Short mmCIF file of C-alpha atoms in Angstrom, two decimals:
data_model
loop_
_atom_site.label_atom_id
_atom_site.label_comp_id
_atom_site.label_asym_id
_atom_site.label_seq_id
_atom_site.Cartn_x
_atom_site.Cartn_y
_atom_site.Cartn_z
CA UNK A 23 -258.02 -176.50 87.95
CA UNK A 24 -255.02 -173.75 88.66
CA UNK A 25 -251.87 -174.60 89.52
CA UNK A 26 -249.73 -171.96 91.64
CA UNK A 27 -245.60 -172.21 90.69
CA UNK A 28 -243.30 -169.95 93.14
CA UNK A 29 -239.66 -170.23 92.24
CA UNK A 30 -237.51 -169.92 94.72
CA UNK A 31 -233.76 -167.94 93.90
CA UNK A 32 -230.52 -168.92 96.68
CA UNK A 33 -229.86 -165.50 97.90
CA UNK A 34 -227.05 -163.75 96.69
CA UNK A 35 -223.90 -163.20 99.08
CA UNK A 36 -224.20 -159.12 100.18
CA UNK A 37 -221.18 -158.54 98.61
CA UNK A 38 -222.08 -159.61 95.17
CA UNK A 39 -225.35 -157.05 95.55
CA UNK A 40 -223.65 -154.81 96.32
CA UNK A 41 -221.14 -155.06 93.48
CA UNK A 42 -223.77 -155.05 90.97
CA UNK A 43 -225.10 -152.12 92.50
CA UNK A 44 -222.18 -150.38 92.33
CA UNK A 45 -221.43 -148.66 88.24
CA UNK A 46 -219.10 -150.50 86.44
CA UNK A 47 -215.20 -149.20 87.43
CA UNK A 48 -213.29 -148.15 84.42
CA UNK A 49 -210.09 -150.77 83.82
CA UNK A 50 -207.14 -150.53 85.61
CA UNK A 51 -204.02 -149.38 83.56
CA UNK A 52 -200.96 -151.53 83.54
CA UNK A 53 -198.32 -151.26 86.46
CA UNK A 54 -195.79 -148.53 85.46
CA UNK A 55 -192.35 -148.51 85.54
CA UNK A 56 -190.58 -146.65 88.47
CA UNK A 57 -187.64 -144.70 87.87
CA UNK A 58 -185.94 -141.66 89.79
CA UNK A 59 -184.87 -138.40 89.62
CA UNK A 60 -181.06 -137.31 90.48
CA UNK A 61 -182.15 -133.53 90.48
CA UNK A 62 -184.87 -131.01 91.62
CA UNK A 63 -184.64 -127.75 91.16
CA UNK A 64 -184.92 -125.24 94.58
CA UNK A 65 -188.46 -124.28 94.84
CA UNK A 66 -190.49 -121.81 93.21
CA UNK A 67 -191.25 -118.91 95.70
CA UNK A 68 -194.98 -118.77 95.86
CA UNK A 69 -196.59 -121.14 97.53
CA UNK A 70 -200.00 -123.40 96.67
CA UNK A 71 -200.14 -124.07 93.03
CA UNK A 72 -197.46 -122.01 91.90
CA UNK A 73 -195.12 -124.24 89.30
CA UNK A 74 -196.30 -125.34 86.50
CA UNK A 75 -194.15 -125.91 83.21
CA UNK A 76 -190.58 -126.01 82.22
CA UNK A 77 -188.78 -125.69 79.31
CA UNK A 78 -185.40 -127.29 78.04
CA UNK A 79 -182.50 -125.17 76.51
CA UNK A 80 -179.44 -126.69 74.96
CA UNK A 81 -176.59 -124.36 75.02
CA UNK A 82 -174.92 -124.21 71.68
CA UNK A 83 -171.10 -124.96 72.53
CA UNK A 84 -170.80 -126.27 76.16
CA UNK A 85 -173.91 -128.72 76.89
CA UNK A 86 -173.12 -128.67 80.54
CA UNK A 87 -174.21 -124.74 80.58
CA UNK A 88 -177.94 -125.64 79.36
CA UNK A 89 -181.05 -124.62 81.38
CA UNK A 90 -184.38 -125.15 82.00
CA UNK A 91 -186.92 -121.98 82.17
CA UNK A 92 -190.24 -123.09 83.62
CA UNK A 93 -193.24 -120.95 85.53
CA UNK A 94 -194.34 -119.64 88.65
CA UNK A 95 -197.59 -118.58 87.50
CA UNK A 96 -198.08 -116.69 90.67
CA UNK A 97 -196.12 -114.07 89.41
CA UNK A 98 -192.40 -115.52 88.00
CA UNK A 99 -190.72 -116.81 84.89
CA UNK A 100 -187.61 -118.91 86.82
CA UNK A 101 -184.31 -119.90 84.92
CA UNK A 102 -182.27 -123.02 86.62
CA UNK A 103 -179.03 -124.80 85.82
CA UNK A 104 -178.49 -128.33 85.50
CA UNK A 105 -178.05 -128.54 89.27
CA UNK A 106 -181.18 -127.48 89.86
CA UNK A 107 -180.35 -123.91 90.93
CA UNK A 108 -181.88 -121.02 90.10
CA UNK A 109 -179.79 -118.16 88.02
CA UNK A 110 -182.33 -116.15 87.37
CA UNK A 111 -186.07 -114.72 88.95
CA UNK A 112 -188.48 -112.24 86.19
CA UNK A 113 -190.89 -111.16 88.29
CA UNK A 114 -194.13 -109.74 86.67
CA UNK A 115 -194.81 -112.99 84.40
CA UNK A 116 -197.94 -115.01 85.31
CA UNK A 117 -196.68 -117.13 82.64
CA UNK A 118 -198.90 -120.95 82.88
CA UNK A 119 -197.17 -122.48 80.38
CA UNK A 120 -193.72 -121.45 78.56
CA UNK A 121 -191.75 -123.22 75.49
CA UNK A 122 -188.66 -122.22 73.52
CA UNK A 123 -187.16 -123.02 70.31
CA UNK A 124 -183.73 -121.99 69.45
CA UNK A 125 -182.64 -118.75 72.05
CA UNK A 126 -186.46 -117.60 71.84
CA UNK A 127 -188.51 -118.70 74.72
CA UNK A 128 -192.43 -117.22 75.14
CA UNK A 129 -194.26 -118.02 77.92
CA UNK A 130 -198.55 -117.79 77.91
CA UNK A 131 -200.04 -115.30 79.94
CA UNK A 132 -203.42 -116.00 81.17
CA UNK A 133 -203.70 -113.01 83.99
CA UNK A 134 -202.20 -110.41 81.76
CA UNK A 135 -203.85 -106.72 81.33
CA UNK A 136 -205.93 -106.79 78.97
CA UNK A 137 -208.43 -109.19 80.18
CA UNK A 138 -207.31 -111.70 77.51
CA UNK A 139 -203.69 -112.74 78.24
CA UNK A 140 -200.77 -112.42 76.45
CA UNK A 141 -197.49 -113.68 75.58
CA UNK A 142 -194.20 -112.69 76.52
CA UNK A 143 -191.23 -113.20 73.90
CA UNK A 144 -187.78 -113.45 75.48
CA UNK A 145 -184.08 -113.71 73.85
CA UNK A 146 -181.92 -116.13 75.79
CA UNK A 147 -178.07 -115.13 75.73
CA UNK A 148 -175.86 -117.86 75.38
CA UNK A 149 -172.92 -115.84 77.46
CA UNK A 150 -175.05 -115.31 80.04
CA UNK A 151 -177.72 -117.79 80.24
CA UNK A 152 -180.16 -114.66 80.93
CA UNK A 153 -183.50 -114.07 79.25
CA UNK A 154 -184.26 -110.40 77.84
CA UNK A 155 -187.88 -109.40 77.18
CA UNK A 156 -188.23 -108.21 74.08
CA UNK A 157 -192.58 -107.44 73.34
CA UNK A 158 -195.87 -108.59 74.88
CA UNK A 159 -198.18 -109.88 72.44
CA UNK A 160 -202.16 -109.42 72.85
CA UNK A 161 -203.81 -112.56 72.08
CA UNK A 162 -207.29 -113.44 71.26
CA UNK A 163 -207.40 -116.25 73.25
CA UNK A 164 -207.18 -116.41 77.11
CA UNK A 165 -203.59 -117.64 76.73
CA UNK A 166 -202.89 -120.33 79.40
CA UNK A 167 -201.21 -123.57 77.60
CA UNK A 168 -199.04 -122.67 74.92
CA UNK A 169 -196.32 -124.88 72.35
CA UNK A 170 -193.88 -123.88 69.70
CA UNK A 171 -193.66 -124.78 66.30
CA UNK A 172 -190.69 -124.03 63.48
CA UNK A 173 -191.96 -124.90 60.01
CA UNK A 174 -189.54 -127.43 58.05
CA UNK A 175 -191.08 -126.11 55.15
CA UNK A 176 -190.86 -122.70 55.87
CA UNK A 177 -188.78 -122.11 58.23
CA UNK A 178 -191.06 -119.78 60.47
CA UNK A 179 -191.71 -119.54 63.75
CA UNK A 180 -195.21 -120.28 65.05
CA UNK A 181 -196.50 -119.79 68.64
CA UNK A 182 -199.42 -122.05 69.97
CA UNK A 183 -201.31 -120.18 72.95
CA UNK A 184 -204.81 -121.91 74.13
CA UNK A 185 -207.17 -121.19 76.75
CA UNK A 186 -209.35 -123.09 78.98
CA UNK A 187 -212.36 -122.59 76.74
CA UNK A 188 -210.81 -124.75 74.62
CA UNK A 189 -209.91 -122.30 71.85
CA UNK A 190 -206.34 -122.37 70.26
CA UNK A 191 -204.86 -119.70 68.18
CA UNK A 192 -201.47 -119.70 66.16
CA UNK A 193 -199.18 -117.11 65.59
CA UNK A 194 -196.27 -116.47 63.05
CA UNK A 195 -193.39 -115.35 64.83
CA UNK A 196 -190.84 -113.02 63.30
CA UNK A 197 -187.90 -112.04 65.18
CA UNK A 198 -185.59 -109.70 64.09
CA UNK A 199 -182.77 -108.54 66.60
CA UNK A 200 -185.05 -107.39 69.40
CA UNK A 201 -187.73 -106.58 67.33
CA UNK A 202 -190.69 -108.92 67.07
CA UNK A 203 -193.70 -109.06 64.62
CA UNK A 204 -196.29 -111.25 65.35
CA UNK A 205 -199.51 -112.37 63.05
CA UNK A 206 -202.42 -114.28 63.88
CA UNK A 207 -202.61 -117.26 61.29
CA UNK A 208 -205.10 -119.31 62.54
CA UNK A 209 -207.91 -119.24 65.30
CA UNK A 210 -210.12 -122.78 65.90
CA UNK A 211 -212.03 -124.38 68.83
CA UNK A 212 -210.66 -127.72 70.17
CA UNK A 213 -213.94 -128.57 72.40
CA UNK A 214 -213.42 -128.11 76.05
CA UNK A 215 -210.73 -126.88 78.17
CA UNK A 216 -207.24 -127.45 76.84
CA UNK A 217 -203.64 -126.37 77.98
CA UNK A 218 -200.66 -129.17 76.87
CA UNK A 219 -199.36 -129.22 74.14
CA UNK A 220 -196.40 -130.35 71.62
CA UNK A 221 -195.75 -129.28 68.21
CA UNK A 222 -193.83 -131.96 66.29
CA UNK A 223 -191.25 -130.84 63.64
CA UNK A 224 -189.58 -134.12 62.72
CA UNK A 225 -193.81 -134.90 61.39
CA UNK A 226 -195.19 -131.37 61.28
CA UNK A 227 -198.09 -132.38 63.85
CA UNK A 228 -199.35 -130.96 66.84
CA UNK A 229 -200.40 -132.72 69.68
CA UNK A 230 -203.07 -131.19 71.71
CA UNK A 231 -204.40 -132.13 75.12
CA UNK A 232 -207.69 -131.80 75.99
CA UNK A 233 -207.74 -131.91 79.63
CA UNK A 234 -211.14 -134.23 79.91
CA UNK A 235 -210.86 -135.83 77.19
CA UNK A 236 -207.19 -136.89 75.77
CA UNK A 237 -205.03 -135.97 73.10
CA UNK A 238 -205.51 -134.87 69.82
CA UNK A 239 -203.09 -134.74 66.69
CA UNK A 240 -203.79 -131.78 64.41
CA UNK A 241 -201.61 -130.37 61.75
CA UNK A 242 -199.04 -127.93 62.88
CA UNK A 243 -198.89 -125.83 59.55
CA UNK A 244 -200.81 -122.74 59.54
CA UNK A 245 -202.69 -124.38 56.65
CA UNK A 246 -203.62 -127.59 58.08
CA UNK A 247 -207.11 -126.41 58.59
CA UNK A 248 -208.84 -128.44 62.04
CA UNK A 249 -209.12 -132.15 60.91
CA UNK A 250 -207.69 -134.28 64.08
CA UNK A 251 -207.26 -137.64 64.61
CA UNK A 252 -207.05 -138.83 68.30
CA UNK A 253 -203.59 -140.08 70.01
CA UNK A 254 -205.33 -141.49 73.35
CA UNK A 255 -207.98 -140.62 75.41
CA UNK A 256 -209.05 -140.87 79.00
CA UNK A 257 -212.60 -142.68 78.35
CA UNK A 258 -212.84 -146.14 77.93
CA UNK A 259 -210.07 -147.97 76.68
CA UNK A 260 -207.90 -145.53 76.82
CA UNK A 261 -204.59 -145.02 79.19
CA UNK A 262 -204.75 -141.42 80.46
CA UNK A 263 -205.97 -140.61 83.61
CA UNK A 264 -207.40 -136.88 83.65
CA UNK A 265 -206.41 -134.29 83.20
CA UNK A 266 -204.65 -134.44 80.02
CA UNK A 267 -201.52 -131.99 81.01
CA UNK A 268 -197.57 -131.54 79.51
CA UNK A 269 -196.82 -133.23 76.80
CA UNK A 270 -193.20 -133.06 74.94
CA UNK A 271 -191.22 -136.19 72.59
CA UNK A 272 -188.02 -137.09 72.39
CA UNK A 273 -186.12 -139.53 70.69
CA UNK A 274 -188.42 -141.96 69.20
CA UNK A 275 -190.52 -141.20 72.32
CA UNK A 276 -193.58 -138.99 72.80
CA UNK A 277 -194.56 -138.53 76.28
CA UNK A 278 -197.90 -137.61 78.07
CA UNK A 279 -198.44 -136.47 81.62
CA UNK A 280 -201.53 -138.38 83.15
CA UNK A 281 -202.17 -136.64 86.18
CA UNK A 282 -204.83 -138.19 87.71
CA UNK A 283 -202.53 -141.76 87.90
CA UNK A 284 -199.55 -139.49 89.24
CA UNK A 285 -197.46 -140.99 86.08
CA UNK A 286 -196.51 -140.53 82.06
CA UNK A 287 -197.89 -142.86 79.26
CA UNK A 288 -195.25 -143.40 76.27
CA UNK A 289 -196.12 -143.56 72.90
CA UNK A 290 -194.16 -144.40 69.22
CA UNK A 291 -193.40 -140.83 68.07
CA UNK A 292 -193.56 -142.42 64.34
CA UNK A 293 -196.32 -145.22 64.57
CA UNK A 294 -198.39 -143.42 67.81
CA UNK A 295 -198.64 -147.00 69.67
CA UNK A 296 -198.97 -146.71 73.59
CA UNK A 297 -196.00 -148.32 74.37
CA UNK A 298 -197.01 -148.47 78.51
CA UNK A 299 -196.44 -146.00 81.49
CA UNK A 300 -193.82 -145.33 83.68
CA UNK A 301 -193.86 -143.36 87.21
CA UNK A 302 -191.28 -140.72 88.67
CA UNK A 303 -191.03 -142.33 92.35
CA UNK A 304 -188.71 -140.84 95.49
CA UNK A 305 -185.24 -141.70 95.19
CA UNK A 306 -182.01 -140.91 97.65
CA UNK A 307 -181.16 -137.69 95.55
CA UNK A 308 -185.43 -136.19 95.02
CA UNK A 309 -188.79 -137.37 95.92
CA UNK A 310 -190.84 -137.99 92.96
CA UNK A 311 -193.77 -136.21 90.83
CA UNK A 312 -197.09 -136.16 91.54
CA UNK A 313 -200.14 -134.12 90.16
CA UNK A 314 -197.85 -133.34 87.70
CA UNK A 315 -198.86 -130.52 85.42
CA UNK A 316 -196.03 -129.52 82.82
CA UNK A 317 -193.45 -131.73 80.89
CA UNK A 318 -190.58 -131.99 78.66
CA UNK A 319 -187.89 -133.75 77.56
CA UNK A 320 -184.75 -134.30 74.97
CA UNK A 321 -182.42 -136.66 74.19
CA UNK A 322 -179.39 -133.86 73.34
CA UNK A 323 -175.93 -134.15 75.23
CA UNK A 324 -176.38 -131.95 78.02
CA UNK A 325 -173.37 -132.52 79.62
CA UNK A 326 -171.59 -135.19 82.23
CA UNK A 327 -174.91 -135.43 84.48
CA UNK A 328 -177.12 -136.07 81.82
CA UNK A 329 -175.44 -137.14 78.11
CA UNK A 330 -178.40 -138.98 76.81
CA UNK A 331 -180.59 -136.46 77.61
CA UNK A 332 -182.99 -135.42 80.05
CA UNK A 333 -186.87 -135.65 81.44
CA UNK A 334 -188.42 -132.79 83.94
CA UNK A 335 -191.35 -133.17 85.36
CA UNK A 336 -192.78 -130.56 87.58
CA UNK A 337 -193.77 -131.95 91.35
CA UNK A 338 -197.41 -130.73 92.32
CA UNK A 339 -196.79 -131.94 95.80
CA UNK A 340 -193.13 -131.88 97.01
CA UNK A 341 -191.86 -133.38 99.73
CA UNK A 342 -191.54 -136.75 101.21
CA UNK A 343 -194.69 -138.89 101.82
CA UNK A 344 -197.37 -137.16 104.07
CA UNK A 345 -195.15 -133.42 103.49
CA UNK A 346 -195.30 -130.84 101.62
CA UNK A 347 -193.43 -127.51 100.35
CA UNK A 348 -193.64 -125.18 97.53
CA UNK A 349 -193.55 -126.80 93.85
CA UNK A 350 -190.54 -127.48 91.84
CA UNK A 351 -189.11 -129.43 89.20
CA UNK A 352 -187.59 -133.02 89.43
CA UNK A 353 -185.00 -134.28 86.49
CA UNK A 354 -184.37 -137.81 85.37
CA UNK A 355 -181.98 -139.00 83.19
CA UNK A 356 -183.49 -139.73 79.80
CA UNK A 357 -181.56 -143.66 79.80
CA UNK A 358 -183.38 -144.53 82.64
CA UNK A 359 -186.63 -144.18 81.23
CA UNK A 360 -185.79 -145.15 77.51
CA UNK A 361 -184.13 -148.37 79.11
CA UNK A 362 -188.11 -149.49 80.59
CA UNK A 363 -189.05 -149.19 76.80
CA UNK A 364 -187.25 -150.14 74.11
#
C-alpha cells in the first residue's frame, strides 16, 4: 500500500519574496556628523568637472597671509586667500592633483605633452604670495594624483605622482635656487586606478587610495620596497564609500574623502582606528561638499578666521539644493570638526 504526503507551505507576504530576491545590500555606515563651512573660495573658471584639489600654505611670519593653491584641471593652477579670493590664475596647468611642502608646491599633470604627464615645480614667495615655475618634469607614469613627502631621516624631498593604471612612481626632489634636479627612486604598481594620496612625516608612511578599493599604507622612504597593509576599504565591512579620493591628516587626525556617501571618515593618525564620519552640510556663510574629490587639512594658526586650523574640501556640485555652478572650494574651521571627535 502507498501513501501520498503533500506538504503544504503558508505563502510568503510579496514583499518578503521579493526581498530575498533582491542581493544582499551592503551595511549602512553610521550617521555622520554635520558641520559647516564659513568660506568658499570664488569659482574655478571652467565649467563641468573642473576643480579638483587644494593645497594648504602657512605663511612663515603673518598666519593670516596663508593660501590655498588647488586645480582647475581644465587648464589652471588657482592661488586663493583665506577669504576665499583668488590672487592669482597660471593658465597652461592641467594640474589633477597639486601638494606643497615648505614654499615648493608641484602639481601632477596628466594631459601634459608628452603623452605621459608631467609635473610642474613652483617656488611660492612669501612677499608676494605668487608661485614661480621653475621646471617640468617628465614622468613615467601618467601623472594624475600626486603627494609630497620630506624624509625625517634624510631630509629630502620626494614627489609622489600616480596614474589611473594604478602605477605610482617617486621622485627625489632637489631644489636649489630655481634650479631643480629630479630622480626617479622608485616605480611599483598599486593594483587598479589610484589618485589620493598622503605622505605622513610624523610616521614616515604613505597613505594611498585606491579608488575601488580603499586605502593602503605603504612606506614613504624610497627604500620601503611595496609591502602595504590596508587602512580601510570600501568592501564589506569597511566605511568608505567609492571612490577612494583626497586624503590629508592633521593633528592626531587622518582624514579620507568618501565620495560616494558625499562625506569624510576619520581615523587615529597613531593607532589607524576609524574613529566615525562627519559631513560638510550648507550653512548661512557656504553650501556644503558633495562628490568631493580633493582634501586637506592642518591644524597651524592661520590667523583670526581660522587659529586652530583649517579643513578644505573641494565642492563637486556647488550651489544650493537642486543648483548648480562651477566647482570651488569650501573651508571649515578645523575645531568644529575635531570637537565631533575627540
Amino acid at each position: 500500500m502507498s501513501f501520498s504526503i503533500t506538504v503544504r507551505r503558508a505563502a510568503l507576504p510579496a514583499a518578503v519574496l521579493a526581498a530575498l530576491a533582491l542581493p544582499s545590500a551592503a551595511p549602512a555606515h553610521a550617521a555622520a556628523a554635520s558641520v559647516t563651512a564659513t568660506v568658499e573660495t570664488a569659482p574655478v573658471s571652467h565649467s563641468g568637472d573642473a576643480a579638483d584639489d587644494p593645497a594648504i600654505w602657512v605663511h612663515p611670519t603673518d598666519p593670516a597671509k596663508s593660501v590655498v593653491v588647488a586645480t582647475d584641471k581644465k587648464g589652471a593652477l588657482e592661488v586663493y586667500d583665506m577669504t576665499g579670493a583668488r590672487i592669482q590664475r597660471i593658465t597652461g596647468d592641467y594640474g589633477n592633483n597639486v601638494d606643497l611642502r615648505g614654499d615648493i608646491v608641484v602639481s601632477a599633470d596628466d594631459e601634459a605633452a608628452d603623452g605621459n604627464g608631467a609635473m610642474h615645480v613652483y617656488r611660492i614667495d612669501a612677499a608676494t604670495r605668487q608661485l614661480k615655475r621653475l621646471r617640468d618634469i617628465p614622468t613615467e607614469v601618467t601623472a594624475h594624483g600626486i603627494c609630497l613627502y620630506t624624509s625625517p631621516a634624510s631630509g629630502k624631498l620626494y614627489a609622489f605622482p600616480n596614474s589611473t593604471s594604478g602605477r605610482v612612481e617617486q621622485w627625489e626632489l632637489a631644489v636649489d635656487g630655481d634650479a631643480v634636479t629630479a630622480t626617479s627612486v622608485r616605480l611599483w604598481d598599486a593594483g587598479s586606478a589610484v589618485e589620493g594620496c598622503y605622505a605622513d612625516e610624523t610616521t614616515g608612511k604613505l597613505y594611498l587610495g585606491e579608488e575601488d578599493v580603499g586605502v593602503w599604507v605603504y612606506g614613504a622612504e624610497p627604500t620601503a620596497g611595496t609591502g602595504r597593509t590596508k587602512l580601510d576599504s570600501t568592501g564589506s565591512g569597511g566605511h568608505i564609500t567609492a571612490d577612494t579620493e583626497g586624503i590629508t591628516a592633521a593633528g592626531n587626525r587622518i582624514y579620507v574623502s568618501s565620495q560616494g556617501s558625499n562625506d569624510f571618515t576619520v581615523y587615529d593618525r597613531s593607532t589607524r582606528a576609524y574613529l566615525g564620519r562627519f559631513a560638510v552640510s550648507g550653512g548661512t556663510a557656504a553650501d556644503g561638499c558633495e562628490d568631493t574629490d580633493g582634501i586637506d587639512a592642518t591644524a597651524a594658526n592661520l590667523g583670526p578666521a581660522f587659529p586652530q586650523g583649517v579643513f578644505i574640501c573641494q565642492d563637486g556640485s556647488n550651489g544650493a539644493p537642486g543648483t548648480s555652478g562651477n566647482q570651488n572650494f569650501k573651508f571649515v574651521p578645523l575645531q568644529r570638526i575635531t570637537a565631533q571627535f575627540g
